[in-house]
Coordinates of C-alpha atoms in Angstrom, one line a residue:
X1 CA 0.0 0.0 0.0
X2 CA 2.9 2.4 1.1
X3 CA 4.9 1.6 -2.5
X4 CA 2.1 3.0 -4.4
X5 CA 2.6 6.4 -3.3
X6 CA 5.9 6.5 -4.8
X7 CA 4.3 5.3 -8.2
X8 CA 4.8 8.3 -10.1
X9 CA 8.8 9.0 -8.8
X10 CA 9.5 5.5 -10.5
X11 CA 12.3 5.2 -13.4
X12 CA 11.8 1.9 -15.0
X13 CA 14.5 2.3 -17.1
X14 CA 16.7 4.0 -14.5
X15 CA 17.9 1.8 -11.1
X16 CA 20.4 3.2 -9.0
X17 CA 21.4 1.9 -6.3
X18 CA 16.8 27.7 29.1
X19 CA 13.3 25.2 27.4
X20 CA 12.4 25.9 23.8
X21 CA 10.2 28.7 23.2
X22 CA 8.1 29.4 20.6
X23 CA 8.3 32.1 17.3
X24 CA 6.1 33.9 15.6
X25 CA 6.0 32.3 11.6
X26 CA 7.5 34.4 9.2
X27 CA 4.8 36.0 6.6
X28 CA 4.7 36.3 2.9
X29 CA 3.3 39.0 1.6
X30 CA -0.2 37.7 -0.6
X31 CA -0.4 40.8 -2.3
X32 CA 1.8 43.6 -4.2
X33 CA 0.4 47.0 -4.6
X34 CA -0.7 47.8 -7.3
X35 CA 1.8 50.0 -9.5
X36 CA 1.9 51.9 -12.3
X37 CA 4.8 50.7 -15.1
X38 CA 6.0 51.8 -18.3
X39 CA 5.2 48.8 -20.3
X40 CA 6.8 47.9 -24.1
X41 CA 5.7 45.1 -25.9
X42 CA 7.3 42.7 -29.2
X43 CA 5.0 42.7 -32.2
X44 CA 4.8 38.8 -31.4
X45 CA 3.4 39.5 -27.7
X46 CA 0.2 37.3 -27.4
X47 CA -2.1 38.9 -25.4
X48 CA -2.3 37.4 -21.6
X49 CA -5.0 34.7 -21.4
X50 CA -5.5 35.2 -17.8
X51 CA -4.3 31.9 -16.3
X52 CA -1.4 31.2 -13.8
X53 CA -1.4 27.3 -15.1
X54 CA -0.7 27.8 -18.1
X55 CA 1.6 26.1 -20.0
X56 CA 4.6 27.6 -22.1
X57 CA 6.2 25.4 -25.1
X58 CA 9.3 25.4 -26.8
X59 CA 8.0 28.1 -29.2
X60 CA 6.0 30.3 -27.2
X61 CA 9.3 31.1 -25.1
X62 CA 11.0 32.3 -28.1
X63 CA 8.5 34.8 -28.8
X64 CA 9.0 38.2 -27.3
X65 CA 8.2 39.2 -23.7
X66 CA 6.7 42.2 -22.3
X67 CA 9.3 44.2 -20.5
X68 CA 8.2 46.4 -17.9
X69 CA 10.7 49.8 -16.3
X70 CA 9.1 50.0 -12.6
X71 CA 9.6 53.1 -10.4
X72 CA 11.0 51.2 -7.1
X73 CA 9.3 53.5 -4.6
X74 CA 5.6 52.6 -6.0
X75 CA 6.7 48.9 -5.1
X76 CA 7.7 49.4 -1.6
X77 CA 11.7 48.8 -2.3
X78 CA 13.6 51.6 -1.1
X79 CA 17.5 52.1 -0.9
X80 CA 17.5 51.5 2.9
X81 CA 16.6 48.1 2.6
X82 CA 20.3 47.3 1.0
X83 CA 23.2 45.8 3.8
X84 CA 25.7 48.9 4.4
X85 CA 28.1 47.0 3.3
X86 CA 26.7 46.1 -0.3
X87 CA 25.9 50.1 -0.3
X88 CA 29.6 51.1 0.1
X89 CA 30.4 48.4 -2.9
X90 CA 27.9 50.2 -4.9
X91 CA 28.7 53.7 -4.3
X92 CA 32.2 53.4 -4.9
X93 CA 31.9 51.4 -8.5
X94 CA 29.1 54.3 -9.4
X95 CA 31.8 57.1 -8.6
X96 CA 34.0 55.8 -11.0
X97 CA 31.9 55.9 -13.9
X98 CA 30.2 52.5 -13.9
X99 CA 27.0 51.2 -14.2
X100 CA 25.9 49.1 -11.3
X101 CA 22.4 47.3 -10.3
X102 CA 21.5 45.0 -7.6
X103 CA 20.1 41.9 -9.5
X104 CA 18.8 38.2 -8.5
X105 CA 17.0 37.2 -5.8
X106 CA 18.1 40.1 -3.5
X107 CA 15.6 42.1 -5.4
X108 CA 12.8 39.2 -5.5
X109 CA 13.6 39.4 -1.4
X110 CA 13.3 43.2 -0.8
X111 CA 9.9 43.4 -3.2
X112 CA 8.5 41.0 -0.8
X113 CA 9.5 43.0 2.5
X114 CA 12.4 39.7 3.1
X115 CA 15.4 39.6 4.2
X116 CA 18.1 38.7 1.4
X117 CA 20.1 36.0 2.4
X118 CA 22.7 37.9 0.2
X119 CA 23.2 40.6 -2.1
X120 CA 24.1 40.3 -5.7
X121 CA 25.4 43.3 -7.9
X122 CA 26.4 43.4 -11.9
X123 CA 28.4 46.1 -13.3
X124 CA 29.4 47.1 -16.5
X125 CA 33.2 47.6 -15.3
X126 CA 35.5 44.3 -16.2
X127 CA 36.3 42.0 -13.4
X128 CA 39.9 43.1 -13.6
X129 CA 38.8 46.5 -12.9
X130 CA 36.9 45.5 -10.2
X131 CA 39.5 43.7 -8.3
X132 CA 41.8 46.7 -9.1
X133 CA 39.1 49.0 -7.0
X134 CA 39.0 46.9 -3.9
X135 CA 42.0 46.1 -1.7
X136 CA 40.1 42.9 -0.6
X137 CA 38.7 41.0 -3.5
X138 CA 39.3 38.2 -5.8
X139 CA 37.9 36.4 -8.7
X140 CA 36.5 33.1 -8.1
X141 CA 34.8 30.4 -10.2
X142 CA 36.1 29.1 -13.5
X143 CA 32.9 28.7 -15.4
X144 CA 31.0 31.6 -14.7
X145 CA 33.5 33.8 -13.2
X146 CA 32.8 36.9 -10.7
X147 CA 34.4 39.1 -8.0
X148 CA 34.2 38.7 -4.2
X149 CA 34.5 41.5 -2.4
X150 CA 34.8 41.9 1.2
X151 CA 33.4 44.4 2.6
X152 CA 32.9 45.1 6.6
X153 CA 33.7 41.7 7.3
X154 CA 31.0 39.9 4.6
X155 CA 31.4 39.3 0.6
X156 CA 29.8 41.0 -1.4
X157 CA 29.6 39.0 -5.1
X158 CA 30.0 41.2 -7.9
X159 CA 29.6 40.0 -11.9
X160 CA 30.5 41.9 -15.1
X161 CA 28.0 42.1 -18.1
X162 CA 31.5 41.8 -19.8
X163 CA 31.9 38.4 -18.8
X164 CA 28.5 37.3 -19.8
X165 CA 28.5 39.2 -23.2
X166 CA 31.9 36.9 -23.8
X167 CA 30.4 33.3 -22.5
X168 CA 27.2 34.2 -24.9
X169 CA 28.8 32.1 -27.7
X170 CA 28.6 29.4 -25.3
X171 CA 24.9 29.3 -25.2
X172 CA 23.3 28.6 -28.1
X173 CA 20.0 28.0 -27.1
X174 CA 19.2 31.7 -26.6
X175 CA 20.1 32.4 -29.6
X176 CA 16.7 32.2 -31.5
X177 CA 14.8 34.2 -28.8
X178 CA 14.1 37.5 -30.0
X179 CA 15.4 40.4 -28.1
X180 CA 12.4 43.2 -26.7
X181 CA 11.7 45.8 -29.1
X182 CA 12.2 49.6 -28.7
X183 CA 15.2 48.7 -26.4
X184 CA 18.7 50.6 -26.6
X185 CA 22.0 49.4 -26.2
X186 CA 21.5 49.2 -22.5
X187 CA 18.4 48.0 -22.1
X188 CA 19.7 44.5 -24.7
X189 CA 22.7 44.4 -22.1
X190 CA 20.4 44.2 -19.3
X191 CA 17.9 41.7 -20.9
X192 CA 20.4 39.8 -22.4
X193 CA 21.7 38.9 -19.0
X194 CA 18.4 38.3 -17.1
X195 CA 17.7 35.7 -20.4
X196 CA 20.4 33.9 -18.8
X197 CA 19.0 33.4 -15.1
X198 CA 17.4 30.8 -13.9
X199 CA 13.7 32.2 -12.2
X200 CA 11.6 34.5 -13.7
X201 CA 11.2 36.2 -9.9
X202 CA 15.3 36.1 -9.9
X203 CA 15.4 38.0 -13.2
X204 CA 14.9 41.7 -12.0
X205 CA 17.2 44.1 -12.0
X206 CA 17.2 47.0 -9.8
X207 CA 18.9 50.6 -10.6
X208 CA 19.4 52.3 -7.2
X209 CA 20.2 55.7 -8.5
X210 CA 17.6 55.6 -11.1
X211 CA 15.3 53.9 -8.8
X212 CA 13.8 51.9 -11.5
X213 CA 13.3 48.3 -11.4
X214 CA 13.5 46.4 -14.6
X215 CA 11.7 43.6 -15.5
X216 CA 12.3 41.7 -18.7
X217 CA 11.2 38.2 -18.0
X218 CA 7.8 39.0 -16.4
X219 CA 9.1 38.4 -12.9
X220 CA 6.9 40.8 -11.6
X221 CA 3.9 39.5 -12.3
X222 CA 5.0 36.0 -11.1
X223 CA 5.8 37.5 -7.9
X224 CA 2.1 38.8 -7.6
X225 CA 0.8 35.0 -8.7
X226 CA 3.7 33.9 -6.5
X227 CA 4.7 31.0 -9.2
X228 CA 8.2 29.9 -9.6
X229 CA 8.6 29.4 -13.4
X230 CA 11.9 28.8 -15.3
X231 CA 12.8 31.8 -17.5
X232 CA 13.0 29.5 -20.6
X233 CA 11.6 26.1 -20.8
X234 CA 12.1 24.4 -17.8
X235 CA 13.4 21.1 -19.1
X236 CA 16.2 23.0 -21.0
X237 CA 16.7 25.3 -18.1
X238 CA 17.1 22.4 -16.3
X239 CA 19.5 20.0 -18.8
X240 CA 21.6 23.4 -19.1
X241 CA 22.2 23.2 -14.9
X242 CA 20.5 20.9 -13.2
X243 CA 21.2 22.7 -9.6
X244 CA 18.3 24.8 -10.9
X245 CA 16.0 22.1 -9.3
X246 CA 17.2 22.2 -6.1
X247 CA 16.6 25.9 -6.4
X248 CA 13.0 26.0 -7.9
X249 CA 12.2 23.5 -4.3
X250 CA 14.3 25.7 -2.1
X251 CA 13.0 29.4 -3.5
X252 CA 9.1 27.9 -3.1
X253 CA 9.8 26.5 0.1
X254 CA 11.2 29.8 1.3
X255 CA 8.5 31.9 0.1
X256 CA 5.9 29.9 0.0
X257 CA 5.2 30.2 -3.6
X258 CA 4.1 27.3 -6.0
X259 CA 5.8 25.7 -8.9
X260 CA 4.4 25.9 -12.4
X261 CA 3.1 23.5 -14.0
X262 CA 5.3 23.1 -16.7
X263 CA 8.3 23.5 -14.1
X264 CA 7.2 21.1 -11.5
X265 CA 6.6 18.6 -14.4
X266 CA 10.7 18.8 -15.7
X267 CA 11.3 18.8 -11.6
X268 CA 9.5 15.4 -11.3
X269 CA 11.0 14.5 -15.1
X270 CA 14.6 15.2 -14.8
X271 CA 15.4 15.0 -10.5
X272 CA 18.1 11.7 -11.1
X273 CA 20.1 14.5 -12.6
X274 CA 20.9 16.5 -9.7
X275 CA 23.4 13.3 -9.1
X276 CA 25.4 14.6 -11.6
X277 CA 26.3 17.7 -9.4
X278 CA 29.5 17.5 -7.3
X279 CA 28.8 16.1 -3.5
X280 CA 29.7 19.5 -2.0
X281 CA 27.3 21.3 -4.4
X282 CA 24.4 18.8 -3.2
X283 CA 25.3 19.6 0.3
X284 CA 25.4 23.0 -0.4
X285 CA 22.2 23.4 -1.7
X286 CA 20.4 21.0 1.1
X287 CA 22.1 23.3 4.0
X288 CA 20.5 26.5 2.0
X289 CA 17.1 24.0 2.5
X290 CA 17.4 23.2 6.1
X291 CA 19.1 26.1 8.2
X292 CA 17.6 29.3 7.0
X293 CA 14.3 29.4 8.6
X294 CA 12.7 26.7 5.7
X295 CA 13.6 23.1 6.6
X296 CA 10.0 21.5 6.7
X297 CA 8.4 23.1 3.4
X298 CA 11.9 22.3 1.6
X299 CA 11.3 18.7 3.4
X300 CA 7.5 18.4 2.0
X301 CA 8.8 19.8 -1.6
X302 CA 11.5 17.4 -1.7
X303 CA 9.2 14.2 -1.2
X304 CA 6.1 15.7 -2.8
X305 CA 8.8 15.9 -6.2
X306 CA 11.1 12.3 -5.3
X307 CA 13.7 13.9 -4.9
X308 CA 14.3 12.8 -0.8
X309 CA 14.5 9.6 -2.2
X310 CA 17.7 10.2 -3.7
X311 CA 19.4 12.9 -1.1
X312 CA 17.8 11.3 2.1
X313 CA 16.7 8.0 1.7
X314 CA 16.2 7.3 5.3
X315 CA 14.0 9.9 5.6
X316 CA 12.3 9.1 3.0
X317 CA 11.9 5.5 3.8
X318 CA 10.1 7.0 7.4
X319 CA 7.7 9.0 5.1
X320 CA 6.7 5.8 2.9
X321 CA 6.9 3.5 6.2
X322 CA 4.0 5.8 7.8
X323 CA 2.0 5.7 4.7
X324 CA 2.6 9.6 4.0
X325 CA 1.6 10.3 0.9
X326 CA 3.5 13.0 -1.5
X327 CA 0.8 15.8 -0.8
X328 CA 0.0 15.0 1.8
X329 CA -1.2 17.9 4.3
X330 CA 0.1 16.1 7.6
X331 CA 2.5 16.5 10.3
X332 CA 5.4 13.7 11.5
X333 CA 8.0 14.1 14.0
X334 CA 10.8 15.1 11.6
X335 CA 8.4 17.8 10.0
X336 CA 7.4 18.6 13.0
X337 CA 11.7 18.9 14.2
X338 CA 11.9 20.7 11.8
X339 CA 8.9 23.2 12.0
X340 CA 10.1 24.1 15.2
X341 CA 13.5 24.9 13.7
X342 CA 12.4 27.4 11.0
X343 CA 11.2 29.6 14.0
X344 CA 14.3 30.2 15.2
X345 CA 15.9 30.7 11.7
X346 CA 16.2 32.8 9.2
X347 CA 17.9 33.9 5.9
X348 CA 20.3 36.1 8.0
X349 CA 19.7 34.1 11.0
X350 CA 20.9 30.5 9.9
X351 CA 22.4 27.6 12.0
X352 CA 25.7 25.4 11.4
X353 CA 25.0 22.3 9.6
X354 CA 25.9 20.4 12.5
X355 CA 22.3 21.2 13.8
X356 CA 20.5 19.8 10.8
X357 CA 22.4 16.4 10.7
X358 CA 22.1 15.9 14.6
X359 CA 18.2 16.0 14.2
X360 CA 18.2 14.0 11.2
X361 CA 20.2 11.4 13.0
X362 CA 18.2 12.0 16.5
X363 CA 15.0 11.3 14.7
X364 CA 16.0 8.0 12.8
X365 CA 17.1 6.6 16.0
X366 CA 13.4 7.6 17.4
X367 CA 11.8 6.1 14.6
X368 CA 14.0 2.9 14.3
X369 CA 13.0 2.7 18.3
X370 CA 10.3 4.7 20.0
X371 CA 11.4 6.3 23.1
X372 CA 9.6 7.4 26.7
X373 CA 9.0 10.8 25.9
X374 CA 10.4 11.9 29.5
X375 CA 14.0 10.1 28.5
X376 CA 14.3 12.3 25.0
X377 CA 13.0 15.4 27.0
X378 CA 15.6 14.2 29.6
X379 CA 18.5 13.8 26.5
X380 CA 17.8 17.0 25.8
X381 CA 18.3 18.6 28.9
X382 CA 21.8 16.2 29.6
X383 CA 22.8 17.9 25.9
X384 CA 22.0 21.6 27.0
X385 CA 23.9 21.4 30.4
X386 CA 26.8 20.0 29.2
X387 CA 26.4 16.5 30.1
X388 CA 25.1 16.9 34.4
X389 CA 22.7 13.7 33.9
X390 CA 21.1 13.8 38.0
X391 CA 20.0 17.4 37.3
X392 CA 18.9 16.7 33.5
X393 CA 16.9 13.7 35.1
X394 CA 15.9 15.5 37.8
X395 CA 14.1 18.4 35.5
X396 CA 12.5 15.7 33.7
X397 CA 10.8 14.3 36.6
X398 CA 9.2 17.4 37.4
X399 CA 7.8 18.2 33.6
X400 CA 3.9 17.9 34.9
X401 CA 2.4 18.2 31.5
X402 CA 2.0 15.4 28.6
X403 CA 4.0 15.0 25.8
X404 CA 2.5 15.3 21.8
X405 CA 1.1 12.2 21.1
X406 CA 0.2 12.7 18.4
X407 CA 4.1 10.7 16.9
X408 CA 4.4 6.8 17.8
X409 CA 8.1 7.3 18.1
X410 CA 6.9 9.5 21.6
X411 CA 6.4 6.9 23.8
X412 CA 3.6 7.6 27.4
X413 CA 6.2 7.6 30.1
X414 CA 6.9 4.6 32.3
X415 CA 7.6 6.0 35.6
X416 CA 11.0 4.6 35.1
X417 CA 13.2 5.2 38.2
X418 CA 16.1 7.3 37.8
X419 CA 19.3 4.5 37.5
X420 CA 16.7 2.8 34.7
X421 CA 16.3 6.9 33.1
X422 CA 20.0 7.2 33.4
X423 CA 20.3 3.8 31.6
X424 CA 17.8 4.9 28.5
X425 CA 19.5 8.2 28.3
X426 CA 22.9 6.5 27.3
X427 CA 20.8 4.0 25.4
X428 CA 19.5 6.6 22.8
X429 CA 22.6 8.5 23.1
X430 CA 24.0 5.7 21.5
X431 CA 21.5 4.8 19.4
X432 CA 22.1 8.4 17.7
X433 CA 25.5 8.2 17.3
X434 CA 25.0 4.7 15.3
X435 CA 22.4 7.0 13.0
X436 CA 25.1 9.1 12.2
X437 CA 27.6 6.0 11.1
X438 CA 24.8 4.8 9.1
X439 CA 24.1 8.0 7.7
X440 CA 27.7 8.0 6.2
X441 CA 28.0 4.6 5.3
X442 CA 27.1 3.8 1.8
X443 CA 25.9 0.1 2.3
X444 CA 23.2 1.8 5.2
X445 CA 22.1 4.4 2.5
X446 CA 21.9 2.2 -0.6
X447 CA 19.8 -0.4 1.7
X448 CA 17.3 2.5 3.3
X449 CA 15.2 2.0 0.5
X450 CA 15.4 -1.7 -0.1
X451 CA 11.7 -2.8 1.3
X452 CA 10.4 -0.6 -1.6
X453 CA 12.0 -1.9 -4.8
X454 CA 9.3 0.3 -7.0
X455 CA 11.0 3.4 -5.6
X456 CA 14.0 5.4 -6.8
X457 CA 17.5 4.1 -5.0
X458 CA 20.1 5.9 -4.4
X459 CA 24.2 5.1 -3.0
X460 CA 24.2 9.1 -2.4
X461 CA 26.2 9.9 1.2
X462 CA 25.6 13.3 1.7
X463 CA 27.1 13.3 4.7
X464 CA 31.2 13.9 4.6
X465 CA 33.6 12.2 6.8
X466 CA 34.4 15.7 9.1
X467 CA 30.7 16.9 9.1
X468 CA 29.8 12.9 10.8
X469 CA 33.1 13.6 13.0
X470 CA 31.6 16.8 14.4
X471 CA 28.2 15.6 15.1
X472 CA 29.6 12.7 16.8
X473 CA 31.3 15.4 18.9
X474 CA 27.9 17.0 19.8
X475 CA 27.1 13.9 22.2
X476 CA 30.3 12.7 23.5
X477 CA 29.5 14.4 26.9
X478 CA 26.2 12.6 27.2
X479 CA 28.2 9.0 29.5
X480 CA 28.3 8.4 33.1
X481 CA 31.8 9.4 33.6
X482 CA 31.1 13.0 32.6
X483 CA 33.4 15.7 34.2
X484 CA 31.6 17.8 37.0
X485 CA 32.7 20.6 35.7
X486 CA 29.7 20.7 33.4
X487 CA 29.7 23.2 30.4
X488 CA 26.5 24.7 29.2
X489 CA 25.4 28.0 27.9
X490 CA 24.8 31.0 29.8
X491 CA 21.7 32.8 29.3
X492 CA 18.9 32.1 27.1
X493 CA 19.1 34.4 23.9
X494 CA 20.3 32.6 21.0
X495 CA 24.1 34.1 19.9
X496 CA 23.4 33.8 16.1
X497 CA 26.4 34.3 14.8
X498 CA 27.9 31.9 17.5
X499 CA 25.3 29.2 16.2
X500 CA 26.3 30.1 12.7
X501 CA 30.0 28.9 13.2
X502 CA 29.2 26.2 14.8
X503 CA 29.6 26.8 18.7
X504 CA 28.9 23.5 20.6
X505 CA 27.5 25.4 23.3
X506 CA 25.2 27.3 21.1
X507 CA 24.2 23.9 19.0
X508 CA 23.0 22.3 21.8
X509 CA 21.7 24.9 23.3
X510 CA 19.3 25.5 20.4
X511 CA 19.0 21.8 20.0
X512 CA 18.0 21.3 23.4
X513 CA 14.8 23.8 23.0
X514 CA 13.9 22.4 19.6
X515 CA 14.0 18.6 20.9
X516 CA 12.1 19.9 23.8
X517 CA 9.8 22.4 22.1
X518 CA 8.4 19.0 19.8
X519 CA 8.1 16.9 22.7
X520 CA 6.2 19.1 25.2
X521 CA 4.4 21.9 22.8
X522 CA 3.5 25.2 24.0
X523 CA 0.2 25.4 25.5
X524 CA -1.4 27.9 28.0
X525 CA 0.2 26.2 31.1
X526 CA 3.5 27.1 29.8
X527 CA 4.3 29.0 33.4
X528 CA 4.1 25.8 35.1
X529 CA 6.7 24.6 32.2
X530 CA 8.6 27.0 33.2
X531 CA 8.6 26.8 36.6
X532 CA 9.8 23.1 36.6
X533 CA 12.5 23.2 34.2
X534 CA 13.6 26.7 34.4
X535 CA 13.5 27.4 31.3
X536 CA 11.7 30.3 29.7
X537 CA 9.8 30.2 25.9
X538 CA 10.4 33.7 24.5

């Protein structure tokens, strides 16, 4: 029964083998105001049929857009939106004579009143002349080369229209689209580039000193529909760089937005692919997923489109085992781990990857065997204050509220006493750390899959040798013979930047309230929480 939910992800001719507290969601904007543009249109321009689901071919792409100049102030975006430090990078290529926009998905962001996760500028001086101009900056990347520049103590990523005007040749499946009409020399540079990006929404180019927005691809009015749609068709977007499909799930799980048809169909279609892409790229991408703010929606558009399957087969061997099916509207324990971790993240707010893999590897040892819910809330606790087991099981025995039943891996507690509490505590402790060897191991992750031969299999270990050796780390001073001279965060606000590089203090700190947050949710008797654990829910 549980195989033929993953009917549709099958290749038949493919087989490879201190408590938690609680955060207000973040909210994306439903609406736009309503603006007034200067609009151009092609010759070819059909007129707009009125339908977010519809479908784009092969030859309707080629035909000319509308393009659309936008006064920025009438959409909301203003120049005190952009990072100080991206300002000063600006200013300084504009004084000598340059042209310079912002461009990508820090405009998409600042439209929709969000935080960029970073800021992305295109200039019409040569990267050369760019490196010249900073004292700290270099050119990186090979194939599509661009500038980092630091700045303040963050980079700043700077391209050239010069560099993509010379890699054009290389693209010869733009070459038949027609450019906009009634467009100078500037306006084909600036189109000519957005052509080339993936997104519709991450196609807009903003001119701070003009104030005007432009908007070639109709990203605009995707943004208002809230569709993620490929700029050309999506299966050649797609065969061109396959990352683009780990994009098109992360950029709708950030902001909530849907995937067009014709995009979610090449998604579905072409998702083997994105084992083509280098291991560190993969991991790259599923970090962006799961610690900026966006783990459980990336986690829902990953299984709705079979693509867990091949980065995660464990979990997604726990999604088919409890009969979850690929739209399906419910909850789990991992979604619901990893609800209560997008409300302490953000884009600018995100967590070390160490935080991500622990809870991945906490909750397959939960699922492989359910727990008493007091010994994981008592795990916790051990975690947070550094390894003090009496006073981690001594919190634990005063909790005074029940745990979320709604997950079997939550088990009703036992009233076990506290050398049998001690025992379990070690027990799952280990039990984690053998999740994380298995999680590395290539025979564990080619197997995870192996009760559902219908489904997609996959050999992939995400999981690199260093990144298991620090996670391992996070629980070596959960044992008996723990020092006494416990270690454990002071305070209860969450150093970001701390948690960013990867404190172990910070880590389990923030692990301790999301562990503890899922097993005892907040409800209005959250003083008496409070009072028992000593632990406050901000």
């Amino acid at each position: 029964m549980a195989i033929a939910t993953l009917k549709f992800a099958c290749k038949p001719n493919l087989l490879l083998r201190p408590a938690p507290f609680q955060c207000l969601r973040k909210v994306v904007p439903k609406s736009l105001p309503r603006v007034e543009v200067e609009e151009r249109r092609g010759s070819h321009r059909e007129q707009d049929k009125g339908t977010s689901e519809e479908l784009i071919s092969e030859n309707n792409n080629s035909k000319v857009r509308a393009w659309k100049k936008l006064n920025s102030k009438e959409i909301g975006l203003r120049n005190s939106m952009i990072a100080i430090p991206t300002k000063k990078v600006l200013n300084v290529l504009k004084k000598k004579g340059h042209d310079v926009y912002l461009v990508g998905g820090c405009v998409r962001d600042l439209i929709l009143k969000q935080t960029p996760k970073d800021f992305d500028i295109i200039t019409s001086a040569d990267l050369k002349e760019v490196r010249k101009t900073f004292s700290l900056c270099e050119i990186v990347g090979k194939r599509f080369p661009i500038c980092h520049v630091h700045m303040d103590g963050t980079i700043v990523e700077v391209s050239s229209f010069n560099t993509a005007r010379c890699k054009s040749s290389m693209h010869f499946i733009y070459d038949d689209i027609e450019a906009p009409h009634d467009c100078d020399k500037e306006d084909y540079l600036r189109w000519r580039n957005c052509l080339r990006r993936d997104f519709t929404i991450n196609g807009l180019m903003f001119d701070p000193y003009a104030r005007i927005v432009y908007d070639y691809m109709g990203g605009m009015e995707d943004i208002v529909k809230a569709k993620v749609r490929t700029v050309v068709p999506a299966a050649t977007s797609f065969r061109e760089d396959c990352a683009r499909i780990l994009r098109a799930i992360r950029i709708a799980a950030r902001l909530g937005f849907s995937i067009s048809r014709e995009t979610a169909q090449s998604v579905k279609n072409l998702s083997y692919s994105v084992l083509r892409l280098d291991r560190s790229r993969l991991l790259m991408e599923i970090n962006y997923m799961l610690a900026y703010g966006s783990g459980e929606a990336s986690l829902r558009l990953l299984w709705r489109f079979g693509l867990l399957d091949i980065l995660l087969p464990f979990q997604a061997a726990y999604f088919v085992r409890g009969g979850f099916r690929r739209r399906d509207k419910r909850t789990n324990l991992l979604l619901s781990f990893f609800s209560n971790v997008d409300k302490l993240l953000a884009p600018n707010r995100p967590c070390h990857s160490s935080l991500w893999v622990v809870i991945l590897a906490l909750h397959k040892a939960l699922s492989d065997k359910p727990r008493d819910s007091s010994v994981v809330a008592a795990f916790s606790l051990a975690l947070h204050n550094g390894g003090n087991l009496s006073e981690a099981i001594s919190i634990a025995r005063r909790i005074n509220k029940t745990h979320d039943a709604r997950f079997p891996e939550l088990l009703d507690p036992s009233g076990l006493d506290e050398e049998d509490l001690e025992a379990e505590i070690l027990d799952l402790a280990e039990s984690v750390k053998g999740s994380l060897l298995q999680m590395k191991d290539r025979h564990f992750v080619s197997g995870a899959m192996a009760d559902y031969p219908q489904a997609p299999h996959s050999d992939l270990v995400l999981i690199p040798i260093p990144m298991y050796l620090r996670a391992l780390n996070f629980f070596d001073c959960v044992r008996v013979s723990a020092s006494k001279n416990f270690l454990s965060k002071q305070g209860r606000q969450i150093d970001y930047e701390s948690l960013a590089r990867g404190d172990l203090l910070e880590v389990r700190h923030v692990f301790a309230r999301i562990v503890f947050d899922t097993v005892y949710p907040l409800h209005p008797g959250k003083d008496q929480l409070k009072k028992s654990t000593g632990f406050s829910r901000g």
